[in-house]
Amino acid sequence: MLAALLLLPLVGAAVVTGLRGNDRVAKLTALGFSLAEFALAIGAWIAYAPDGARIQQHFSFDWIPAFGVHISFGVDGIALVMIAVIGLLVPLVIGAGWAEKLPEGRTAGGFFALILLEQALTVGVFAATDVFLFYVLFEIMLIPMYFLIGSYGGARRQYAAVKFFLYSFLGGLIMLASVIALYVMSADELGGQGTFDWATLVQTVSDAPLSTQIWLFLGFFIAFAIKAPLVPLHTWLPDATAEAPIGVAVLLVGILDKVGTFGFLRYLLPLFPAASEALTPLVLVLAVAGVIYGSLLAVGQSDMKRFVAYVSIAHFGFIALGIFAFSSQAMTGSVTYMVNHSIATGMLILVIGMVIARGGSSRIADYGGMAKLTPLLAGTLLIAGLASLSLPGTSSFISEFLVLVGSYPNAPVYTIIATVGMVFAALYVLWLYQRIMQGPLRGAALVGATGGAAPATVEGGGGVAVATEPETKKILDLNSREKWVLAPLVLLIVGLGLYPKPVLATVQPSVDATMCAAGQTDPVQSAERQLQCP
């Protein structure tokens, strides 16, 4: 089943590429492959046994035998839930981009083929159990995203695409040095034959001297901190999000960025336990700095897509805080935060895309009073916004609650500072909603209300003149396709907010295994919940 999850999007990308002359058939084919992938992801989740082996559905074969490199894949609970999120978001992205106008000379077949290719590579990154294979996929997955931004994005798409690629690629090269060092160390420990197998490396190199661990930790950490991103390595994200097409922005913020926080859990803590503990204060400072910095800049944004980017930077600060608080409660909160952030922020970006499609602008100041014309669109924006600020009853609440409650025993000062971000979250979300949907009709909404153009005031000479642009099509509420795209996300936000057990039960054993591999114990344990390490 895991092999099918890896291969199906690749086959879909190849088929859709051959249909570039017929956009409608290409869209339908891409949607069909993405729905089949989602069905496989659900099947993999059902087949997964949370209380079974750490890595399940594992398969492996030689790739470069002379250097102990294997094509090796398997999933734990953390990787599984992220693969399921990918399976969910890709068909919704395809549905949301169904009527999107592409740049001249670009075809829907090429666009959706790149999305399916990106899906296949990202699934591979989460499922890789060979460290060298992980590095290769970590770098290769940049290529389709580079073309998605650079070929199909906004006016500054080339600048944003190059900046995105260079940041991530250079981070990966730094990580490569640590990957090579791991191989050399394993060769010394295993009597001359090195390995890149993740499970073997955890057993053989995790007892290395602290100074060695710190250097290797930093090689991986820089790459993951860029990908996440953590402040101050975040500057590529606002540009990439602002210039990417809406569906691509969903994948960028909702999926690709999670590779960074996934890397913290899968590689940093188990491979370098002593360094992880020694450098925890550094990571926690960057985490809470991201929470405050991202929140403050989100409040001051004038562009809706850049707003989402800074909101995500703040959320990634919470995720990093939970991971490096070394509490199974906080770490479980971080993993579920990764899932729920993908759902809530993915929905927020999609709704913003629908607003932009109606108004033709991403500037917040160009909107006002749209709720009078599009009540369903306003309602979905409100739901996505409330989920982003972690309102109780939404899926994000339980994640943020677990992070803060679990982090406090080990990192009380950092936790208290991070809670300030919750106050800012209410401010920036409600501010965005109020300016776009409430108040008097303004800009694009006024155009929609009149069925013509918004009046433009021109000062000059002896008074004020009113000028109008050519007549514009009236703004409509959500259509059937948009309702189908948003409905699953609304159901998950509410459903997981009321009943988060399916995700919690899946990730908890993997979190416990990560804590044990990092040599940590829970700061607070109860008779009902005790961390048991072999």
Coordinates of C-alpha atoms in Angstrom, one line a residue:
M1 CA 0.0 0.0 0.0
L2 CA 2.8 2.4 0.8
A3 CA 4.5 1.6 -2.5
A4 CA 1.2 2.4 -4.2
L5 CA 1.0 5.7 -2.3
L6 CA 4.5 6.6 -3.7
L7 CA 3.9 5.5 -7.3
L8 CA 0.3 6.5 -8.0
P9 CA 1.0 10.3 -8.1
L10 CA 4.1 9.7 -10.3
V11 CA 2.0 7.8 -12.7
G12 CA -0.7 10.5 -12.6
A13 CA 1.9 13.2 -13.3
A14 CA 3.1 11.3 -16.3
V15 CA -0.4 10.7 -17.7
V16 CA -1.5 14.3 -17.1
T17 CA 1.6 15.6 -18.8
G18 CA 0.6 13.8 -21.9
L19 CA -2.8 15.5 -21.8
R20 CA -1.6 19.1 -22.0
G21 CA -3.5 19.7 -25.2
N22 CA -6.9 19.1 -23.5
D23 CA -7.2 21.1 -20.3
R24 CA -10.6 19.6 -19.2
V25 CA -9.5 16.0 -19.6
A26 CA -6.2 16.8 -17.8
K27 CA -8.1 18.3 -14.9
L28 CA -10.4 15.4 -14.6
T29 CA -7.5 12.9 -14.8
A30 CA -5.5 14.8 -12.2
L31 CA -8.5 14.9 -9.9
G32 CA -9.1 11.2 -10.4
F33 CA -5.6 10.3 -9.5
S34 CA -5.6 12.6 -6.4
L35 CA -8.9 11.0 -5.1
A36 CA -7.4 7.6 -5.6
E37 CA -4.4 8.6 -3.6
F38 CA -6.6 9.9 -0.8
A39 CA -8.4 6.6 -0.7
L40 CA -5.1 4.8 -0.5
A41 CA -4.0 7.1 2.4
I42 CA -7.2 6.3 4.3
G43 CA -6.5 2.6 3.7
A44 CA -2.9 3.0 5.0
W45 CA -4.3 4.7 8.1
I46 CA -6.8 1.8 8.7
A47 CA -4.0 -0.8 8.2
Y48 CA -1.7 1.0 10.7
A49 CA -1.5 -0.5 14.1
P50 CA -0.6 2.3 16.7
D51 CA 0.6 -0.3 19.2
G52 CA 2.6 -2.2 16.7
A53 CA 6.2 -1.7 15.5
R54 CA 7.6 1.8 15.3
I55 CA 8.0 1.7 11.5
Q56 CA 5.3 -0.2 9.6
Q57 CA 4.5 -1.0 6.0
H58 CA 8.3 -1.1 5.5
F59 CA 10.0 -2.2 2.3
S60 CA 13.5 -1.8 1.2
F61 CA 15.9 -2.8 -1.6
D62 CA 19.5 -1.9 -2.5
W63 CA 20.2 1.3 -4.4
I64 CA 24.0 1.9 -4.0
P65 CA 25.2 -1.2 -2.2
A66 CA 28.8 -0.1 -2.0
F67 CA 27.8 2.7 0.3
G68 CA 25.0 1.0 2.1
V69 CA 22.3 3.2 0.5
H70 CA 18.8 1.7 0.1
I71 CA 15.5 2.7 -1.4
S72 CA 13.8 2.2 2.0
F73 CA 10.4 3.4 3.0
G74 CA 8.1 3.0 6.0
V75 CA 5.8 5.0 8.2
D76 CA 5.2 5.7 11.9
G77 CA 2.2 7.5 13.2
I78 CA 3.7 11.0 12.7
A79 CA 4.5 10.3 9.0
L80 CA 1.2 8.6 8.5
V81 CA -1.0 11.5 9.5
M82 CA 1.0 13.9 7.4
I83 CA 0.7 11.6 4.4
A84 CA -3.1 11.6 5.0
V85 CA -3.2 15.4 5.1
I86 CA -1.3 15.5 1.7
G87 CA -3.9 13.1 0.4
L88 CA -6.7 15.3 1.6
L89 CA -5.3 18.7 0.4
V90 CA -4.2 17.8 -3.1
P91 CA -7.7 17.0 -4.5
L92 CA -9.1 20.1 -2.8
V93 CA -6.3 22.2 -4.4
I94 CA -7.1 20.7 -7.8
G95 CA -10.8 21.5 -7.2
A96 CA -10.1 25.1 -6.1
G97 CA -7.8 25.7 -9.1
W98 CA -10.3 24.3 -11.6
A99 CA -11.3 27.7 -13.0
E100 CA -8.0 29.5 -12.3
K101 CA -6.7 31.6 -15.2
L102 CA -3.1 30.5 -15.9
P103 CA -0.4 32.7 -17.4
E104 CA -0.3 32.9 -21.2
G105 CA 1.3 29.9 -22.8
R106 CA 0.8 27.7 -19.7
T107 CA -1.5 24.7 -19.6
A108 CA -3.6 23.1 -16.9
G109 CA -2.0 19.7 -17.8
G110 CA 1.5 21.0 -16.9
F111 CA 0.2 22.8 -13.8
F112 CA -1.6 19.8 -12.3
A113 CA 1.2 17.3 -13.4
L114 CA 3.6 19.4 -11.3
I115 CA 1.2 19.3 -8.3
L116 CA 1.0 15.5 -8.5
L117 CA 4.8 15.2 -8.8
E118 CA 5.2 17.4 -5.8
Q119 CA 2.7 15.2 -3.9
A120 CA 4.7 12.0 -4.8
L121 CA 8.0 13.5 -3.6
T122 CA 6.6 14.9 -0.4
V123 CA 5.1 11.5 0.5
G124 CA 8.5 10.1 -0.2
V125 CA 10.2 12.6 2.2
F126 CA 7.8 11.7 5.0
A127 CA 8.1 7.9 4.4
A128 CA 11.9 7.6 3.8
T129 CA 13.8 5.5 6.3
D130 CA 17.2 5.8 4.7
V131 CA 18.9 9.1 5.6
F132 CA 20.6 9.5 2.3
L133 CA 17.3 8.9 0.4
F134 CA 15.6 11.4 2.7
Y135 CA 18.3 14.0 1.7
V136 CA 17.9 13.3 -2.0
L137 CA 14.1 13.7 -1.9
F138 CA 14.4 16.7 0.4
E139 CA 16.3 18.5 -2.3
I140 CA 14.4 17.1 -5.4
M141 CA 11.0 18.2 -4.0
L142 CA 12.2 21.8 -4.4
I143 CA 12.2 21.4 -8.2
P144 CA 8.5 21.1 -9.0
M145 CA 7.7 23.8 -6.4
Y146 CA 10.2 26.1 -8.0
F147 CA 8.4 25.7 -11.4
L148 CA 5.0 26.0 -9.8
I149 CA 5.9 29.3 -8.3
G150 CA 8.2 30.6 -11.1
S151 CA 6.0 29.6 -14.0
Y152 CA 2.5 30.1 -12.7
G153 CA 2.8 32.7 -10.0
G154 CA 2.4 36.5 -9.7
A155 CA 4.3 39.5 -11.1
R156 CA 7.4 38.8 -8.9
R157 CA 7.3 35.0 -9.3
Q158 CA 10.8 34.6 -10.6
Y159 CA 12.3 36.4 -7.7
A160 CA 10.2 34.5 -5.2
A161 CA 10.9 31.1 -6.8
V162 CA 14.7 31.7 -6.9
K163 CA 14.7 32.9 -3.3
F164 CA 12.7 29.9 -2.1
F165 CA 14.9 27.5 -4.0
L166 CA 18.2 29.0 -2.9
Y167 CA 17.3 29.1 0.8
S168 CA 16.1 25.5 0.9
F169 CA 18.8 24.1 -1.4
L170 CA 21.7 25.7 0.6
G171 CA 20.2 24.4 3.8
G172 CA 20.1 21.0 2.3
L173 CA 23.8 21.2 1.3
I174 CA 24.6 22.0 4.9
M175 CA 22.6 19.0 6.0
L176 CA 24.5 16.8 3.5
A177 CA 27.7 17.4 5.4
S178 CA 26.1 16.0 8.5
V179 CA 24.6 13.1 6.5
I180 CA 28.1 12.1 5.3
A181 CA 29.5 12.5 8.8
L182 CA 26.8 10.0 10.1
Y183 CA 27.9 7.5 7.5
V184 CA 31.6 7.8 8.5
M185 CA 30.7 7.5 12.2
S186 CA 28.5 4.4 11.5
A187 CA 31.4 2.8 9.6
D188 CA 33.7 3.2 12.6
E189 CA 31.0 1.7 14.9
L190 CA 30.1 -1.2 12.6
G191 CA 33.6 -2.3 11.7
G192 CA 34.1 -0.6 8.4
Q193 CA 30.8 -0.9 6.6
G194 CA 28.8 2.3 7.0
T195 CA 25.1 2.7 6.7
F196 CA 22.4 5.3 6.1
D197 CA 19.6 3.2 7.7
W198 CA 17.7 5.4 10.1
A199 CA 17.0 2.8 12.7
T200 CA 20.6 1.5 12.7
L201 CA 22.0 5.1 13.0
V202 CA 19.8 5.8 16.0
Q203 CA 21.4 2.7 17.7
T204 CA 25.0 3.4 16.7
V205 CA 25.6 7.2 16.7
S206 CA 23.3 8.6 19.4
D207 CA 26.0 8.0 22.0
A208 CA 28.6 10.2 20.2
P209 CA 30.4 12.8 22.3
L210 CA 28.4 16.0 22.9
S211 CA 30.7 18.2 20.8
T212 CA 30.3 15.9 17.8
Q213 CA 26.6 15.8 18.2
I214 CA 26.3 19.6 18.4
W215 CA 28.0 20.0 15.0
L216 CA 25.9 17.3 13.4
F217 CA 22.8 18.6 15.0
L218 CA 23.4 22.1 13.6
G219 CA 23.8 20.7 10.1
F220 CA 20.4 19.2 10.2
F221 CA 18.8 22.0 12.2
I222 CA 19.7 24.8 9.8
A223 CA 18.1 22.9 6.9
F224 CA 14.9 22.1 9.0
A225 CA 14.7 25.6 10.5
I226 CA 14.8 27.1 7.0
K227 CA 12.1 24.7 5.8
A228 CA 9.8 25.2 8.9
P229 CA 10.6 28.2 8.9
L230 CA 11.9 29.6 12.1
V231 CA 12.9 33.2 12.6
P232 CA 15.4 34.5 11.3
L233 CA 15.5 32.0 8.5
H234 CA 11.9 32.7 7.4
T235 CA 12.2 35.6 4.9
W236 CA 11.6 33.4 1.8
L237 CA 8.1 32.3 3.0
P238 CA 6.2 35.7 2.7
D239 CA 7.6 36.3 -0.8
A240 CA 6.9 32.7 -2.0
T241 CA 3.4 32.7 -0.5
A242 CA 2.5 36.1 -1.9
E243 CA 3.6 35.2 -5.5
A244 CA 2.5 31.5 -5.6
P245 CA -0.9 30.5 -7.1
I246 CA -3.5 29.9 -4.3
G247 CA -3.4 26.1 -4.6
V248 CA 0.4 26.1 -4.6
A249 CA 0.4 28.4 -1.5
V250 CA -1.8 25.8 0.2
L251 CA 0.8 23.0 -0.5
L252 CA 3.7 25.3 0.4
V253 CA 2.4 26.4 3.8
G254 CA 0.3 23.4 4.6
I255 CA 2.6 20.6 3.6
L256 CA 6.2 21.5 2.6
D257 CA 6.9 23.6 5.7
K258 CA 5.9 20.6 7.8
V259 CA 9.0 18.7 6.5
G260 CA 11.0 21.0 8.8
T261 CA 9.2 20.2 12.0
F262 CA 8.9 16.6 11.0
G263 CA 12.7 16.6 10.7
F264 CA 13.0 17.8 14.2
L265 CA 11.0 14.8 15.4
R266 CA 12.4 12.1 13.2
Y267 CA 16.1 13.1 13.0
L268 CA 17.3 15.7 15.5
L269 CA 15.9 14.2 18.7
P270 CA 16.6 10.5 18.1
L271 CA 20.0 10.9 16.4
F272 CA 21.4 13.7 18.6
P273 CA 19.7 13.4 22.0
A274 CA 22.5 15.1 24.0
A275 CA 22.8 18.0 21.6
S276 CA 19.1 18.4 21.4
E277 CA 18.9 18.8 25.2
A278 CA 22.0 21.1 25.3
L279 CA 20.7 23.4 22.5
T280 CA 17.1 23.5 23.7
P281 CA 17.4 27.1 25.1
L282 CA 18.5 28.3 21.6
V283 CA 15.6 26.6 19.8
L284 CA 13.1 27.8 22.4
V285 CA 14.3 31.4 22.0
L286 CA 13.8 31.1 18.2
A287 CA 10.4 29.5 18.7
V288 CA 8.9 32.2 21.0
A289 CA 10.6 34.9 18.8
G290 CA 8.7 33.5 15.9
V291 CA 5.4 33.5 17.8
I292 CA 5.7 37.2 18.7
Y293 CA 7.4 38.4 15.5
G294 CA 5.0 36.5 13.2
S295 CA 2.0 37.8 15.1
L296 CA 3.1 41.4 15.1
L297 CA 3.9 41.4 11.4
A298 CA 0.6 39.7 10.6
V299 CA -1.3 42.6 12.3
G300 CA 0.5 45.1 10.1
Q301 CA 0.1 43.3 6.8
S302 CA -1.7 45.0 3.9
D303 CA -1.6 41.9 1.6
M304 CA -3.8 38.9 2.4
K305 CA -1.4 36.2 1.2
R306 CA 1.5 37.7 3.1
F307 CA -0.8 37.9 6.1
V308 CA -1.2 34.1 6.0
A309 CA 2.6 33.6 5.7
Y310 CA 3.3 35.6 8.9
V311 CA 0.4 33.8 10.7
S312 CA 2.1 30.5 9.8
I313 CA 5.5 31.7 11.1
A314 CA 3.8 32.3 14.4
H315 CA 2.2 28.9 14.4
F316 CA 5.5 27.2 13.6
G317 CA 6.9 28.8 16.7
F318 CA 4.2 27.0 18.8
I319 CA 5.1 23.7 17.1
A320 CA 8.8 24.1 17.8
L321 CA 8.1 25.1 21.4
G322 CA 6.1 21.9 21.9
I323 CA 8.8 19.7 20.3
F324 CA 11.6 21.0 22.4
A325 CA 9.7 21.3 25.7
F326 CA 10.5 17.5 26.0
S327 CA 7.1 16.5 27.3
S328 CA 5.0 13.8 25.5
Q329 CA 1.9 16.0 26.1
A330 CA 3.5 19.0 24.4
M331 CA 5.1 16.9 21.6
T332 CA 1.7 15.3 20.9
G333 CA 0.3 18.7 20.7
S334 CA 2.9 19.8 18.2
V335 CA 2.2 16.8 15.9
T336 CA -1.5 17.4 16.0
Y337 CA -0.7 21.1 15.5
M338 CA 1.0 20.2 12.3
V339 CA -2.1 18.4 11.1
N340 CA -4.6 21.0 12.2
H341 CA -2.5 23.9 10.9
S342 CA -2.5 22.3 7.5
I343 CA -6.3 22.0 7.6
A344 CA -7.1 25.4 9.1
T345 CA -4.5 27.4 7.2
G346 CA -5.2 25.5 4.0
M347 CA -8.8 26.5 4.3
L348 CA -7.9 30.1 5.1
I349 CA -5.7 30.3 2.0
L350 CA -8.4 28.8 -0.2
V351 CA -11.1 31.2 1.1
I352 CA -8.7 34.1 0.6
G353 CA -8.1 32.9 -3.0
M354 CA -11.9 32.9 -3.5
V355 CA -12.1 36.5 -2.3
I356 CA -9.2 37.5 -4.6
A357 CA -10.9 35.7 -7.5
R358 CA -13.9 37.9 -7.0
G359 CA -12.2 41.2 -6.3
G360 CA -9.1 40.9 -8.4
S361 CA -6.7 42.1 -5.7
S362 CA -4.9 40.7 -2.7
R363 CA -4.8 44.1 -0.9
I364 CA -6.9 44.1 2.2
A365 CA -7.7 47.8 1.7
D366 CA -9.5 47.0 -1.6
Y367 CA -12.3 45.2 0.2
G368 CA -15.0 46.0 2.7
G369 CA -18.6 44.9 3.4
M370 CA -18.5 41.7 1.3
A371 CA -20.6 39.8 3.9
K372 CA -23.6 41.7 2.6
L373 CA -23.1 40.2 -0.9
T374 CA -21.4 36.8 -0.1
P375 CA -22.7 35.5 3.3
L376 CA -21.4 32.0 2.7
L377 CA -18.0 33.2 1.7
A378 CA -17.9 35.4 4.8
G379 CA -19.0 32.5 7.0
T380 CA -16.2 30.2 5.7
L381 CA -13.6 32.9 6.2
L382 CA -14.8 33.4 9.8
I383 CA -14.6 29.6 10.4
A384 CA -11.1 29.4 9.0
G385 CA -10.0 32.5 11.0
L386 CA -11.4 31.2 14.2
A387 CA -9.6 27.9 13.7
S388 CA -6.4 29.8 13.1
L389 CA -6.7 31.6 16.4
S390 CA -7.5 28.2 18.1
L391 CA -11.0 29.0 19.3
P392 CA -12.3 26.2 21.6
G393 CA -14.4 23.8 19.6
T394 CA -12.1 24.0 16.6
S395 CA -9.4 21.4 15.8
S396 CA -6.5 23.8 16.5
F397 CA -7.6 24.4 20.1
I398 CA -6.7 21.0 21.4
S399 CA -3.3 21.2 19.7
E400 CA -2.4 24.6 21.1
F401 CA -3.8 23.7 24.6
L402 CA -1.6 20.5 24.7
V403 CA 1.5 22.5 23.6
L404 CA 1.1 25.1 26.3
V405 CA 0.0 22.8 29.1
G406 CA 2.8 20.3 28.2
S407 CA 5.5 23.0 27.8
Y408 CA 4.9 24.8 31.1
P409 CA 6.6 22.3 33.5
N410 CA 9.9 22.4 31.6
A411 CA 9.8 25.8 30.0
P412 CA 7.5 28.1 32.0
V413 CA 9.0 31.4 30.9
Y414 CA 8.9 30.5 27.2
T415 CA 5.3 29.2 27.6
I416 CA 4.1 32.4 29.2
I417 CA 5.7 34.5 26.5
A418 CA 4.2 32.3 23.8
T419 CA 0.7 32.9 25.2
V420 CA 1.0 36.5 24.2
G421 CA 0.8 35.3 20.7
M422 CA -2.7 34.0 21.4
V423 CA -3.8 37.5 22.2
F424 CA -2.3 38.8 19.0
A425 CA -4.0 35.9 17.1
A426 CA -7.5 37.2 18.1
L427 CA -6.4 40.7 17.1
Y428 CA -5.1 39.9 13.6
V429 CA -7.8 37.4 12.6
L430 CA -10.7 39.6 13.6
W431 CA -9.0 42.6 12.1
L432 CA -8.7 40.8 8.8
Y433 CA -12.3 39.6 8.8
Q434 CA -13.7 43.0 9.9
R435 CA -11.9 44.9 7.1
I436 CA -12.8 42.5 4.3
M437 CA -16.3 41.4 5.3
Q438 CA -17.8 44.1 7.6
G439 CA -18.4 47.8 7.5
P440 CA -19.6 49.8 4.5
L441 CA -19.2 48.5 1.0
R442 CA -15.8 49.4 -0.4
G443 CA -13.7 48.7 -3.4
A444 CA -14.5 45.3 -5.0
A445 CA -17.6 44.8 -2.8
L446 CA -19.0 48.2 -4.0
V447 CA -18.5 47.1 -7.6
G448 CA -20.4 43.9 -6.9
A449 CA -23.3 45.8 -5.2
T450 CA -23.7 48.2 -8.1
G451 CA -23.0 45.7 -10.9
G452 CA -20.7 48.3 -12.3
A453 CA -17.5 50.0 -11.2
A454 CA -16.6 51.4 -7.8
P455 CA -16.4 55.2 -8.0
A456 CA -13.0 56.7 -7.8
T457 CA -12.5 60.1 -6.3
V458 CA -10.3 62.5 -8.2
E459 CA -9.2 65.7 -6.6
G460 CA -8.3 68.7 -8.8
G461 CA -9.0 72.3 -9.7
G462 CA -12.0 73.7 -8.0
G463 CA -13.5 70.6 -6.4
V464 CA -13.9 66.8 -6.5
A465 CA -14.9 64.8 -9.5
V466 CA -16.1 61.2 -9.5
A467 CA -14.8 58.9 -12.2
T468 CA -15.9 55.3 -13.0
E469 CA -14.2 52.4 -14.7
P470 CA -15.9 50.2 -17.2
E471 CA -18.7 48.0 -15.9
T472 CA -17.6 44.9 -13.9
K473 CA -19.4 41.6 -13.3
K474 CA -21.4 41.4 -10.1
I475 CA -19.8 39.5 -7.2
L476 CA -21.4 36.2 -6.5
D477 CA -21.4 33.9 -3.4
L478 CA -19.8 30.5 -3.3
N479 CA -20.7 28.3 -6.2
S480 CA -21.2 24.5 -6.0
R481 CA -17.6 23.6 -6.8
E482 CA -16.3 25.9 -4.1
K483 CA -18.8 24.5 -1.5
W484 CA -17.5 21.0 -2.2
V485 CA -13.9 22.1 -1.8
L486 CA -14.5 23.8 1.5
A487 CA -17.0 21.4 3.1
P488 CA -14.5 18.7 4.0
L489 CA -12.3 21.2 5.7
V490 CA -15.2 22.7 7.7
L491 CA -16.2 19.2 8.8
L492 CA -12.7 18.3 9.9
I493 CA -12.2 21.6 11.8
V494 CA -15.4 21.0 13.8
G495 CA -15.1 17.2 14.0
L496 CA -11.5 17.1 15.2
G497 CA -12.3 20.0 17.5
L498 CA -15.0 17.9 19.2
Y499 CA -13.4 14.5 18.9
P500 CA -9.6 14.6 18.3
K501 CA -9.0 10.9 19.5
P502 CA -8.4 9.4 16.0
V503 CA -5.3 11.6 15.5
L504 CA -4.2 11.6 19.1
A505 CA -4.3 7.8 19.3
T506 CA -2.4 7.4 16.0
V507 CA 0.5 9.7 16.9
Q508 CA 0.9 9.1 20.7
P509 CA 2.9 5.8 20.4
S510 CA 5.3 7.4 17.9
V511 CA 5.7 10.5 20.2
D512 CA 6.5 8.2 23.1
A513 CA 9.1 6.4 21.0
T514 CA 10.6 9.7 20.0
M515 CA 10.8 10.8 23.7
C516 CA 12.5 7.5 24.7
A517 CA 15.0 7.7 21.8
A518 CA 15.8 11.3 23.0
G519 CA 16.4 9.9 26.5
Q520 CA 13.7 12.1 28.0
T521 CA 11.0 11.4 30.6
D522 CA 7.8 13.3 31.2
P523 CA 8.1 16.1 33.7
V524 CA 4.6 15.3 35.1
Q525 CA 3.2 11.8 35.0
S526 CA -0.1 10.3 36.3
A527 CA -1.3 6.8 37.0
E528 CA -3.3 7.0 33.8
R529 CA -0.5 8.3 31.6
Q530 CA 3.0 7.2 32.1
L531 CA 5.8 7.1 29.6
Q532 CA 7.2 3.6 29.4
C533 CA 10.6 3.2 27.7
P534 CA 12.1 -0.3 26.9

